[in-house]
PDB file of C-alpha atoms (C1' of nucleotides) in Angstrom:
ATOM      1  CA  MET A1409      -1.384 -37.623  24.660  1.00  0.00           C
ATOM      2  CA  LYS A1410      -4.971 -38.530  24.093  1.00  0.00           C
ATOM      3  CA  GLU A1411      -6.360 -41.607  22.479  1.00  0.00           C
ATOM      4  CA  GLU A1412      -7.351 -39.431  19.598  1.00  0.00           C
ATOM      5  CA  THR A1413      -4.096 -40.373  17.991  1.00  0.00           C
ATOM      6  CA  LEU A1414      -5.023 -44.028  18.123  1.00  0.00           C
ATOM      7  CA  ASN A1415      -8.377 -43.858  16.432  1.00  0.00           C
ATOM      8  CA  PHE A1416      -9.409 -46.457  13.965  1.00  0.00           C
ATOM      9  CA  PHE A1417      -8.265 -44.182  11.194  1.00  0.00           C
ATOM     10  CA  GLU A1418      -4.886 -43.534  12.766  1.00  0.00           C
ATOM     11  CA  LYS A1419      -4.356 -47.218  13.277  1.00  0.00           C
ATOM     12  CA  VAL A1420      -5.022 -47.867   9.633  1.00  0.00           C
ATOM     13  CA  TYR A1421      -2.490 -45.217   8.691  1.00  0.00           C
ATOM     14  CA  GLU A1422       0.018 -46.740  11.049  1.00  0.00           C
ATOM     15  CA  ILE A1423      -0.293 -50.198   9.563  1.00  0.00           C
ATOM     16  CA  ALA A1424      -0.171 -48.807   6.054  1.00  0.00           C
ATOM     17  CA  ARG A1425       3.102 -47.086   6.910  1.00  0.00           C
ATOM     18  CA  LEU A1426       4.479 -50.372   8.233  1.00  0.00           C
ATOM     19  CA  VAL A1427       4.036 -52.009   4.871  1.00  0.00           C
ATOM     20  CA  PRO A1428       7.549 -52.792   3.617  1.00  0.00           C
ATOM     21  CA  TYR A1429       8.843 -51.572   0.291  1.00  0.00           C
ATOM     22  CA  GLY A1430       7.718 -53.691  -2.626  1.00  0.00           C
ATOM     23  CA  ARG A1431       4.937 -55.284  -0.599  1.00  0.00           C
ATOM     24  CA  VAL A1432       1.186 -54.862  -0.479  1.00  0.00           C
ATOM     25  CA  THR A1433      -1.633 -55.759   1.856  1.00  0.00           C
ATOM     26  CA  SER A1434      -5.391 -55.908   1.799  1.00  0.00           C
ATOM     27  CA  TYR A1435      -8.007 -53.868   3.643  1.00  0.00           C
ATOM     28  CA  GLY A1436      -9.257 -56.989   5.332  1.00  0.00           C
ATOM     29  CA  ALA A1437      -5.766 -57.876   6.542  1.00  0.00           C
ATOM     30  CA  ILE A1438      -5.333 -54.480   8.161  1.00  0.00           C
ATOM     31  CA  GLY A1439      -8.779 -54.626   9.688  1.00  0.00           C
ATOM     32  CA  ASN A1440      -8.075 -58.090  10.980  1.00  0.00           C
ATOM     33  CA  TYR A1441      -4.888 -56.901  12.660  1.00  0.00           C
ATOM     34  CA  LEU A1442      -6.833 -54.066  14.245  1.00  0.00           C
ATOM     35  CA  GLY A1443      -9.364 -56.550  15.575  1.00  0.00           C
ATOM     36  CA  ALA A1444     -11.994 -55.666  13.021  1.00  0.00           C
ATOM     37  CA  PRO A1445     -11.944 -58.388  10.336  1.00  0.00           C
ATOM     38  CA  ARG A1446     -15.340 -57.188   9.171  1.00  0.00           C
ATOM     39  CA  SER A1447     -14.348 -53.564   8.964  1.00  0.00           C
ATOM     40  CA  ALA A1448     -12.430 -53.813   5.722  1.00  0.00           C
ATOM     41  CA  ARG A1449     -14.673 -51.116   4.296  1.00  0.00           C
ATOM     42  CA  MET A1450     -13.800 -48.867   7.187  1.00  0.00           C
ATOM     43  CA  VAL A1451     -10.146 -49.313   6.384  1.00  0.00           C
ATOM     44  CA  GLY A1452     -10.719 -48.055   2.896  1.00  0.00           C
ATOM     45  CA  TYR A1453     -12.975 -45.325   4.209  1.00  0.00           C
ATOM     46  CA  ALA A1454     -10.250 -44.286   6.602  1.00  0.00           C
ATOM     47  CA  MET A1455      -7.785 -44.069   3.771  1.00  0.00           C
ATOM     48  CA  ASN A1456      -9.852 -41.189   2.457  1.00  0.00           C
ATOM     49  CA  GLY A1457      -7.984 -39.053   4.945  1.00  0.00           C
ATOM     50  CA  SER A1458      -4.671 -40.530   3.907  1.00  0.00           C
ATOM     51  CA  SER A1459      -4.550 -38.146   0.991  1.00  0.00           C
ATOM     52  CA  GLY A1460      -1.750 -35.683   1.601  1.00  0.00           C
ATOM     53  CA  LYS A1461      -0.319 -37.852   4.373  1.00  0.00           C
ATOM     54  CA  GLU A1462       2.755 -40.055   4.328  1.00  0.00           C
ATOM     55  CA  VAL A1463       0.601 -43.121   4.037  1.00  0.00           C
ATOM     56  CA  PRO A1464       1.470 -45.419   1.118  1.00  0.00           C
ATOM     57  CA  ALA A1465      -2.147 -46.035   0.243  1.00  0.00           C
ATOM     58  CA  HIS A1466      -1.013 -47.437  -3.073  1.00  0.00           C
ATOM     59  CA  ARG A1467       0.297 -50.454  -1.174  1.00  0.00           C
ATOM     60  CA  VAL A1468      -3.186 -51.190   0.105  1.00  0.00           C
ATOM     61  CA  VAL A1469      -5.406 -53.112  -2.258  1.00  0.00           C
ATOM     62  CA  ASN A1470      -8.417 -55.347  -1.990  1.00  0.00           C
ATOM     63  CA  ARG A1471      -8.253 -59.063  -1.353  1.00  0.00           C
ATOM     64  CA  LYS A1472      -7.997 -59.849  -5.039  1.00  0.00           C
ATOM     65  CA  GLY A1473      -5.030 -57.557  -5.481  1.00  0.00           C
ATOM     66  CA  LEU A1474      -7.180 -55.240  -7.511  1.00  0.00           C
ATOM     67  CA  LEU A1475      -6.463 -51.520  -7.353  1.00  0.00           C
ATOM     68  CA  THR A1476      -9.992 -50.594  -6.400  1.00  0.00           C
ATOM     69  CA  GLY A1477      -8.915 -47.322  -4.833  1.00  0.00           C
ATOM     70  CA  LYS A1478      -7.016 -46.017  -7.806  1.00  0.00           C
ATOM     71  CA  HIS A1479      -9.896 -43.652  -8.536  1.00  0.00           C
ATOM     72  CA  HIS A1480      -9.092 -41.803  -5.350  1.00  0.00           C
ATOM     73  CA  PHE A1481      -5.605 -40.963  -6.538  1.00  0.00           C
ATOM     74  CA  ASP A1482      -4.807 -37.824  -8.371  1.00  0.00           C
ATOM     75  CA  GLY A1483      -3.912 -39.365 -11.702  1.00  0.00           C
ATOM     76  CA  THR A1484      -5.567 -42.205 -13.507  1.00  0.00           C
ATOM     77  CA  ASN A1485      -2.812 -44.792 -13.346  1.00  0.00           C
ATOM     78  CA  LEU A1486      -0.744 -43.133 -10.634  1.00  0.00           C
ATOM     79  CA  MET A1487      -1.366 -45.935  -8.174  1.00  0.00           C
ATOM     80  CA  GLN A1488      -0.227 -48.535 -10.664  1.00  0.00           C
ATOM     81  CA  GLN A1489       2.923 -46.602 -11.505  1.00  0.00           C
ATOM     82  CA  LEU A1490       3.806 -46.319  -7.840  1.00  0.00           C
ATOM     83  CA  LEU A1491       3.483 -50.067  -7.369  1.00  0.00           C
ATOM     84  CA  GLU A1492       5.474 -50.802 -10.479  1.00  0.00           C
ATOM     85  CA  SER A1493       8.131 -48.438  -9.195  1.00  0.00           C
ATOM     86  CA  GLU A1494       8.534 -50.757  -6.234  1.00  0.00           C
ATOM     87  CA  GLY A1495       8.955 -53.821  -8.417  1.00  0.00           C
ATOM     88  CA  ILE A1496       5.339 -54.933  -8.184  1.00  0.00           C
ATOM     89  CA  LYS A1497       3.855 -56.186 -11.415  1.00  0.00           C
ATOM     90  CA  VAL A1498       0.495 -54.644 -12.123  1.00  0.00           C
ATOM     91  CA  VAL A1499      -1.636 -55.353 -15.163  1.00  0.00           C
ATOM     92  CA  ASN A1500      -5.118 -54.010 -15.782  1.00  0.00           C
ATOM     93  CA  ASN A1501      -5.203 -52.444 -12.301  1.00  0.00           C
ATOM     94  CA  GLN A1502      -4.514 -55.845 -10.781  1.00  0.00           C
ATOM     95  CA  ILE A1503      -1.405 -57.163  -9.055  1.00  0.00           C
ATOM     96  CA  GLN A1504       0.003 -60.196 -10.808  1.00  0.00           C
ATOM     97  CA  ASN A1505       2.450 -61.772  -8.345  1.00  0.00           C
ATOM     98  CA  LEU A1506       0.152 -60.964  -5.453  1.00  0.00           C
ATOM     99  CA  GLU A1507       1.172 -64.001  -3.430  1.00  0.00           C
ATOM    100  CA  GLU A1508       4.809 -62.952  -3.689  1.00  0.00           C
ATOM    101  CA  VAL A1509       4.356 -59.363  -2.611  1.00  0.00           C
ATOM    102  CA  TYR A1510       1.494 -59.891  -0.213  1.00  0.00           C
ATOM    103  CA  TRP A1511       2.238 -58.744   3.323  1.00  0.00           C
ATOM    104  CA  ASP A1512       0.011 -59.816   6.181  1.00  0.00           C
ATOM    105  CA  PRO A1513       0.477 -57.721   9.369  1.00  0.00           C
ATOM    106  CA  SER A1514      -1.099 -60.435  11.474  1.00  0.00           C
ATOM    107  CA  LYS A1515       1.633 -62.821  10.370  1.00  0.00           C
ATOM    108  CA  GLU A1516       4.579 -60.531   9.832  1.00  0.00           C
ATOM    109  CA  LEU A1517       3.938 -58.679  13.042  1.00  0.00           C
TER     110      LEU A1517
ATOM    111  C1'  DC B1258     -31.946 -41.341  16.286  1.00  0.00           C
ATOM    112  C1'  DT B1259     -32.527 -42.803  11.229  1.00  0.00           C
ATOM    113  C1'  DC B1260     -30.764 -43.137   6.572  1.00  0.00           C
ATOM    114  C1'  DT B1261     -27.145 -43.156   3.119  1.00  0.00           C
ATOM    115  C1'  DT B1262     -22.639 -43.989   1.434  1.00  0.00           C
ATOM    116  C1'  DG B1263     -18.458 -46.635   0.858  1.00  0.00           C
ATOM    117  C1'  DA B1264     -10.754 -47.513  -1.359  1.00  0.00           C
ATOM    118  C1'  DC B1265     -14.513 -54.698   1.224  1.00  0.00           C
ATOM    119  C1'  DT B1266     -15.484 -59.755   1.445  1.00  0.00           C
ATOM    120  C1'  DG B1267     -17.552 -64.098   0.923  1.00  0.00           C
ATOM    121  C1'  DA B1268     -21.154 -67.018  -0.771  1.00  0.00           C
ATOM    122  C1'  DG B1269     -24.394 -68.334  -4.370  1.00  0.00           C
ATOM    123  C1'  DG B1270     -26.172 -68.622  -9.226  1.00  0.00           C
TER     124       DG B1270
ATOM    125  C1'  DG C 615     -15.130 -66.864 -14.781  1.00  0.00           C
ATOM    126  C1'  DC C 616     -18.531 -63.188 -14.237  1.00  0.00           C
ATOM    127  C1'  DC C 617     -22.587 -61.073 -11.893  1.00  0.00           C
ATOM    128  C1'  DT C 618     -25.581 -60.389  -7.933  1.00  0.00           C
ATOM    129  C1'  DC C 619     -26.850 -60.324  -3.102  1.00  0.00           C
ATOM    130  C1'  DA C 620     -26.220 -59.740   1.662  1.00  0.00           C
ATOM    131  C1'  DG C 621     -23.420 -58.756   5.839  1.00  0.00           C
ATOM    132  C1'  DC C 622     -20.347 -56.002   7.829  1.00  0.00           C
ATOM    133  C1'  DC C 623     -19.026 -51.248  10.543  1.00  0.00           C
ATOM    134  C1'  DA C 624     -18.025 -46.250  10.909  1.00  0.00           C
ATOM    135  C1'  DA C 625     -18.847 -41.411   9.728  1.00  0.00           C
ATOM    136  C1'  DG C 626     -21.648 -37.665   7.865  1.00  0.00           C
ATOM    137  C1'  DA C 627     -26.229 -35.304   6.932  1.00  0.00           C
TER     138       DA C 627
END
DNA sequence: CTCTTGACTGAGG
DNA sequence: GCCTCAGCCAAGA
């Protein structure tokens, strides 16, 4: 088993999969847990490959709880529907009760 | 190697 | 509260 499976991208996917049901996290939080607090953009960039994978990318939003990556989903409001399906309130592409559903890997793990 | 692009973030006006 | 600027890091051309 090579380290190829533990690339920055793979790590991002791993954390994303660890996000509990009905919870969300931010790119910065994942990056911070990976030791790259300034690589939040890389986290999002890595999620580009999450398409087709079992990675709940819809649970990953920016620090403001805004669904910035919704444009990368198939539908227009697919990401929002997925979050609402988990009990997360989303209005205007933004999570309302963000503080309640926010999940920080650095603290929970 | 250099330049561009990006699903980000924080600070300043 | 909204807009703009700069810093950040990795991958692709």
